[in-house]
Amino acid sequence: MSQVKNDDTVKVHYTGKLESGHVFDSSVERGKPIEFTMGQGQLISGFEKGLIDMKVKEKKTINISKEEAYGEKKQELIQEVPKTQLPEDIKPKVGMNLVSKTQSGQEIDLIITDVKKTTIIVDGNHPLAGRDLVFDLEVVEIL
């Protein structure tokens, strides 16, 4: 029976959780496994490492350190922005997602973490940055 190795295209069901047990994402709930090619950098490195040598229909739970997930939170990605820089029709609220463009045209996803009288605090870190993660994995198919 074949095992998952680098460059394989695989279909995998997963449930991603925080260490507290809170589920943040699940292909099982959507009813469709994800399909990707190993070693292409499409997923966090700890996820791919956890799949190496797994067989079809095999299930396991892996713990991924923040270093092999989304890394540490970077303070330089947290900024205070004047509300005057927002479009007039936006009423900022904590938890709201915004998209900003850099001078080079790159889009950055931001989350509002605080709303003050004349400014907002935005965070450009991945929402799971700084967190260790737990994944329940099942290899559905090796293509």
PDB file of N, CA and C in Angstrom, residues 34-89:
ATOM      1  N   ILE A  34      -9.734  18.374   1.078  1.00  0.00           N
ATOM      2  CA  ILE A  34      -8.893  19.273   0.287  1.00  0.00           C
ATOM      3  C   ILE A  34      -7.978  18.421  -0.584  1.00  0.00           C
ATOM      4  N   GLU A  35      -7.636  18.956  -1.739  1.00  0.00           N
ATOM      5  CA  GLU A  35      -6.714  18.276  -2.654  1.00  0.00           C
ATOM      6  C   GLU A  35      -5.554  19.221  -2.920  1.00  0.00           C
ATOM      7  N   PHE A  36      -4.341  18.721  -2.786  1.00  0.00           N
ATOM      8  CA  PHE A  36      -3.154  19.544  -3.021  1.00  0.00           C
ATOM      9  C   PHE A  36      -1.966  18.635  -3.312  1.00  0.00           C
ATOM     10  N   THR A  37      -0.892  19.240  -3.802  1.00  0.00           N
ATOM     11  CA  THR A  37       0.339  18.509  -4.089  1.00  0.00           C
ATOM     12  C   THR A  37       1.345  18.790  -2.986  1.00  0.00           C
ATOM     13  N   MET A  38       1.855  17.745  -2.402  1.00  0.00           N
ATOM     14  CA  MET A  38       2.824  17.853  -1.309  1.00  0.00           C
ATOM     15  C   MET A  38       4.080  18.581  -1.787  1.00  0.00           C
ATOM     16  N   GLY A  39       4.640  19.409  -0.916  1.00  0.00           N
ATOM     17  CA  GLY A  39       5.910  20.064  -1.199  1.00  0.00           C
ATOM     18  C   GLY A  39       5.813  21.319  -2.041  1.00  0.00           C
ATOM     19  N   GLN A  40       4.610  21.772  -2.340  1.00  0.00           N
ATOM     20  CA  GLN A  40       4.436  22.965  -3.171  1.00  0.00           C
ATOM     21  C   GLN A  40       4.264  24.236  -2.335  1.00  0.00           C
ATOM     22  N   GLY A  41       4.258  24.091  -1.026  1.00  0.00           N
ATOM     23  CA  GLY A  41       4.119  25.258  -0.154  1.00  0.00           C
ATOM     24  C   GLY A  41       2.711  25.808  -0.099  1.00  0.00           C
ATOM     25  N   GLN A  42       1.727  25.001  -0.475  1.00  0.00           N
ATOM     26  CA  GLN A  42       0.339  25.455  -0.463  1.00  0.00           C
ATOM     27  C   GLN A  42      -0.247  25.492   0.948  1.00  0.00           C
ATOM     28  N   LEU A  43       0.310  24.673   1.841  1.00  0.00           N
ATOM     29  CA  LEU A  43      -0.193  24.572   3.208  1.00  0.00           C
ATOM     30  C   LEU A  43       0.946  24.807   4.189  1.00  0.00           C
ATOM     31  N   ILE A  44       0.603  25.032   5.449  1.00  0.00           N
ATOM     32  CA  ILE A  44       1.642  25.237   6.451  1.00  0.00           C
ATOM     33  C   ILE A  44       2.529  23.988   6.530  1.00  0.00           C
ATOM     34  N   SER A  45       3.808  24.200   6.811  1.00  0.00           N
ATOM     35  CA  SER A  45       4.783  23.105   6.753  1.00  0.00           C
ATOM     36  C   SER A  45       4.464  21.983   7.734  1.00  0.00           C
ATOM     37  N   GLY A  46       3.986  22.312   8.925  1.00  0.00           N
ATOM     38  CA  GLY A  46       3.675  21.279   9.910  1.00  0.00           C
ATOM     39  C   GLY A  46       2.561  20.349   9.465  1.00  0.00           C
ATOM     40  N   PHE A  47       1.612  20.874   8.690  1.00  0.00           N
ATOM     41  CA  PHE A  47       0.507  20.071   8.170  1.00  0.00           C
ATOM     42  C   PHE A  47       1.057  19.028   7.200  1.00  0.00           C
ATOM     43  N   GLU A  48       1.892  19.477   6.253  1.00  0.00           N
ATOM     44  CA  GLU A  48       2.465  18.554   5.276  1.00  0.00           C
ATOM     45  C   GLU A  48       3.379  17.525   5.943  1.00  0.00           C
ATOM     46  N   LYS A  49       4.200  17.967   6.886  1.00  0.00           N
ATOM     47  CA  LYS A  49       5.093  17.027   7.584  1.00  0.00           C
ATOM     48  C   LYS A  49       4.296  15.936   8.281  1.00  0.00           C
ATOM     49  N   GLY A  50       3.141  16.296   8.829  1.00  0.00           N
ATOM     50  CA  GLY A  50       2.307  15.333   9.524  1.00  0.00           C
ATOM     51  C   GLY A  50       1.711  14.269   8.610  1.00  0.00           C
ATOM     52  N   LEU A  51       1.595  14.586   7.329  1.00  0.00           N
ATOM     53  CA  LEU A  51       1.013  13.641   6.373  1.00  0.00           C
ATOM     54  C   LEU A  51       2.018  12.635   5.811  1.00  0.00           C
ATOM     55  N   ILE A  52       3.304  12.979   5.861  1.00  0.00           N
ATOM     56  CA  ILE A  52       4.333  12.108   5.282  1.00  0.00           C
ATOM     57  C   ILE A  52       4.221  10.705   5.877  1.00  0.00           C
ATOM     58  N   ASP A  53       4.249   9.698   5.010  1.00  0.00           N
ATOM     59  CA  ASP A  53       4.197   8.262   5.346  1.00  0.00           C
ATOM     60  C   ASP A  53       2.820   7.764   5.769  1.00  0.00           C
ATOM     61  N   MET A  54       1.791   8.619   5.757  1.00  0.00           N
ATOM     62  CA  MET A  54       0.446   8.128   6.058  1.00  0.00           C
ATOM     63  C   MET A  54      -0.089   7.327   4.873  1.00  0.00           C
ATOM     64  N   LYS A  55      -0.955   6.364   5.155  1.00  0.00           N
ATOM     65  CA  LYS A  55      -1.575   5.529   4.127  1.00  0.00           C
ATOM     66  C   LYS A  55      -3.020   5.979   3.918  1.00  0.00           C
ATOM     67  N   VAL A  56      -3.609   5.564   2.790  1.00  0.00           N
ATOM     68  CA  VAL A  56      -5.017   5.853   2.512  1.00  0.00           C
ATOM     69  C   VAL A  56      -5.879   5.259   3.622  1.00  0.00           C
ATOM     70  N   LYS A  57      -6.847   6.027   4.080  1.00  0.00           N
ATOM     71  CA  LYS A  57      -7.803   5.712   5.154  1.00  0.00           C
ATOM     72  C   LYS A  57      -7.181   5.797   6.549  1.00  0.00           C
ATOM     73  N   GLU A  58      -5.877   6.096   6.636  1.00  0.00           N
ATOM     74  CA  GLU A  58      -5.242   6.242   7.942  1.00  0.00           C
ATOM     75  C   GLU A  58      -5.673   7.573   8.559  1.00  0.00           C
ATOM     76  N   LYS A  59      -5.873   7.544   9.877  1.00  0.00           N
ATOM     77  CA  LYS A  59      -6.245   8.750  10.614  1.00  0.00           C
ATOM     78  C   LYS A  59      -5.221   8.967  11.720  1.00  0.00           C
ATOM     79  N   LYS A  60      -4.933  10.249  11.990  1.00  0.00           N
ATOM     80  CA  LYS A  60      -4.093  10.566  13.144  1.00  0.00           C
ATOM     81  C   LYS A  60      -4.284  12.023  13.527  1.00  0.00           C
ATOM     82  N   THR A  61      -3.858  12.332  14.750  1.00  0.00           N
ATOM     83  CA  THR A  61      -3.904  13.691  15.257  1.00  0.00           C
ATOM     84  C   THR A  61      -2.473  14.180  15.399  1.00  0.00           C
ATOM     85  N   ILE A  62      -2.228  15.399  14.903  1.00  0.00           N
ATOM     86  CA  ILE A  62      -0.892  15.980  14.992  1.00  0.00           C
ATOM     87  C   ILE A  62      -0.956  17.316  15.723  1.00  0.00           C
ATOM     88  N   ASN A  63       0.121  17.642  16.408  1.00  0.00           N
ATOM     89  CA  ASN A  63       0.274  18.942  17.062  1.00  0.00           C
ATOM     90  C   ASN A  63       1.304  19.724  16.266  1.00  0.00           C
ATOM     91  N   ILE A  64       0.961  20.952  15.900  1.00  0.00           N
ATOM     92  CA  ILE A  64       1.855  21.786  15.097  1.00  0.00           C
ATOM     93  C   ILE A  64       2.218  23.020  15.912  1.00  0.00           C
ATOM     94  N   SER A  65       3.516  23.211  16.095  1.00  0.00           N
ATOM     95  CA  SER A  65       3.971  24.396  16.832  1.00  0.00           C
ATOM     96  C   SER A  65       3.735  25.637  15.975  1.00  0.00           C
ATOM     97  N   LYS A  66       3.608  26.772  16.629  1.00  0.00           N
ATOM     98  CA  LYS A  66       3.372  28.021  15.904  1.00  0.00           C
ATOM     99  C   LYS A  66       4.466  28.278  14.876  1.00  0.00           C
ATOM    100  N   GLU A  67       5.699  27.812  15.144  1.00  0.00           N
ATOM    101  CA  GLU A  67       6.795  28.011  14.194  1.00  0.00           C
ATOM    102  C   GLU A  67       6.567  27.254  12.878  1.00  0.00           C
ATOM    103  N   GLU A  68       5.863  26.121  12.947  1.00  0.00           N
ATOM    104  CA  GLU A  68       5.567  25.352  11.735  1.00  0.00           C
ATOM    105  C   GLU A  68       4.140  25.598  11.245  1.00  0.00           C
ATOM    106  N   ALA A  69       3.487  26.586  11.851  1.00  0.00           N
ATOM    107  CA  ALA A  69       2.134  26.974  11.429  1.00  0.00           C
ATOM    108  C   ALA A  69       2.231  28.367  10.807  1.00  0.00           C
ATOM    109  N   TYR A  70       1.753  29.381  11.516  1.00  0.00           N
ATOM    110  CA  TYR A  70       1.737  30.743  10.973  1.00  0.00           C
ATOM    111  C   TYR A  70       2.751  31.667  11.635  1.00  0.00           C
ATOM    112  N   GLY A  71       3.662  31.088  12.441  1.00  0.00           N
ATOM    113  CA  GLY A  71       4.725  31.865  13.059  1.00  0.00           C
ATOM    114  C   GLY A  71       4.240  32.705  14.229  1.00  0.00           C
ATOM    115  N   GLU A  72       5.180  33.474  14.760  1.00  0.00           N
ATOM    116  CA  GLU A  72       4.884  34.389  15.862  1.00  0.00           C
ATOM    117  C   GLU A  72       4.098  35.584  15.337  1.00  0.00           C
ATOM    118  N   LYS A  73       3.340  36.220  16.216  1.00  0.00           N
ATOM    119  CA  LYS A  73       2.705  37.501  15.854  1.00  0.00           C
ATOM    120  C   LYS A  73       3.804  38.531  15.681  1.00  0.00           C
ATOM    121  N   LYS A  74       3.710  39.328  14.636  1.00  0.00           N
ATOM    122  CA  LYS A  74       4.695  40.372  14.373  1.00  0.00           C
ATOM    123  C   LYS A  74       4.093  41.720  14.757  1.00  0.00           C
ATOM    124  N   GLN A  75       4.721  42.385  15.725  1.00  0.00           N
ATOM    125  CA  GLN A  75       4.215  43.663  16.221  1.00  0.00           C
ATOM    126  C   GLN A  75       4.166  44.721  15.121  1.00  0.00           C
ATOM    127  N   GLU A  76       5.091  44.642  14.160  1.00  0.00           N
ATOM    128  CA  GLU A  76       5.108  45.644  13.092  1.00  0.00           C
ATOM    129  C   GLU A  76       3.888  45.547  12.166  1.00  0.00           C
ATOM    130  N   LEU A  77       3.129  44.448  12.265  1.00  0.00           N
ATOM    131  CA  LEU A  77       1.911  44.295  11.461  1.00  0.00           C
ATOM    132  C   LEU A  77       0.663  44.810  12.191  1.00  0.00           C
ATOM    133  N   ILE A  78       0.866  45.342  13.396  1.00  0.00           N
ATOM    134  CA  ILE A  78      -0.231  45.938  14.160  1.00  0.00           C
ATOM    135  C   ILE A  78      -0.025  47.447  14.134  1.00  0.00           C
ATOM    136  N   GLN A  79      -1.028  48.173  13.618  1.00  0.00           N
ATOM    137  CA  GLN A  79      -0.866  49.615  13.442  1.00  0.00           C
ATOM    138  C   GLN A  79      -2.121  50.374  13.856  1.00  0.00           C
ATOM    139  N   GLU A  80      -1.900  51.609  14.270  1.00  0.00           N
ATOM    140  CA  GLU A  80      -2.999  52.521  14.568  1.00  0.00           C
ATOM    141  C   GLU A  80      -3.203  53.404  13.337  1.00  0.00           C
ATOM    142  N   VAL A  81      -4.448  53.470  12.869  1.00  0.00           N
ATOM    143  CA  VAL A  81      -4.763  54.179  11.628  1.00  0.00           C
ATOM    144  C   VAL A  81      -5.866  55.206  11.897  1.00  0.00           C
ATOM    145  N   PRO A  82      -5.712  56.430  11.394  1.00  0.00           N
ATOM    146  CA  PRO A  82      -6.789  57.421  11.547  1.00  0.00           C
ATOM    147  C   PRO A  82      -8.061  56.956  10.822  1.00  0.00           C
ATOM    148  N   LYS A  83      -9.197  57.144  11.444  1.00  0.00           N
ATOM    149  CA  LYS A  83     -10.470  56.774  10.811  1.00  0.00           C
ATOM    150  C   LYS A  83     -10.684  57.528   9.501  1.00  0.00           C
ATOM    151  N   THR A  84     -10.041  58.684   9.370  1.00  0.00           N
ATOM    152  CA  THR A  84     -10.195  59.470   8.142  1.00  0.00           C
ATOM    153  C   THR A  84      -9.635  58.746   6.920  1.00  0.00           C
ATOM    154  N   GLN A  85      -8.819  57.710   7.135  1.00  0.00           N
ATOM    155  CA  GLN A  85      -8.273  56.943   6.008  1.00  0.00           C
ATOM    156  C   GLN A  85      -9.243  55.875   5.503  1.00  0.00           C
ATOM    157  N   LEU A  86     -10.330  55.667   6.223  1.00  0.00           N
ATOM    158  CA  LEU A  86     -11.331  54.678   5.807  1.00  0.00           C
ATOM    159  C   LEU A  86     -12.327  55.317   4.847  1.00  0.00           C
ATOM    160  N   PRO A  87     -12.890  54.513   3.941  1.00  0.00           N
ATOM    161  CA  PRO A  87     -13.986  55.038   3.112  1.00  0.00           C
ATOM    162  C   PRO A  87     -15.130  55.505   4.026  1.00  0.00           C
ATOM    163  N   GLU A  88     -15.832  56.550   3.626  1.00  0.00           N
ATOM    164  CA  GLU A  88     -16.876  57.149   4.465  1.00  0.00           C
ATOM    165  C   GLU A  88     -17.999  56.187   4.828  1.00  0.00           C
ATOM    166  N   ASP A  89     -18.271  55.223   3.955  1.00  0.00           N
ATOM    167  CA  ASP A  89     -19.392  54.311   4.200  1.00  0.00           C
ATOM    168  C   ASP A  89     -19.049  53.172   5.171  1.00  0.00           C
TER     169      ASP A  89
END
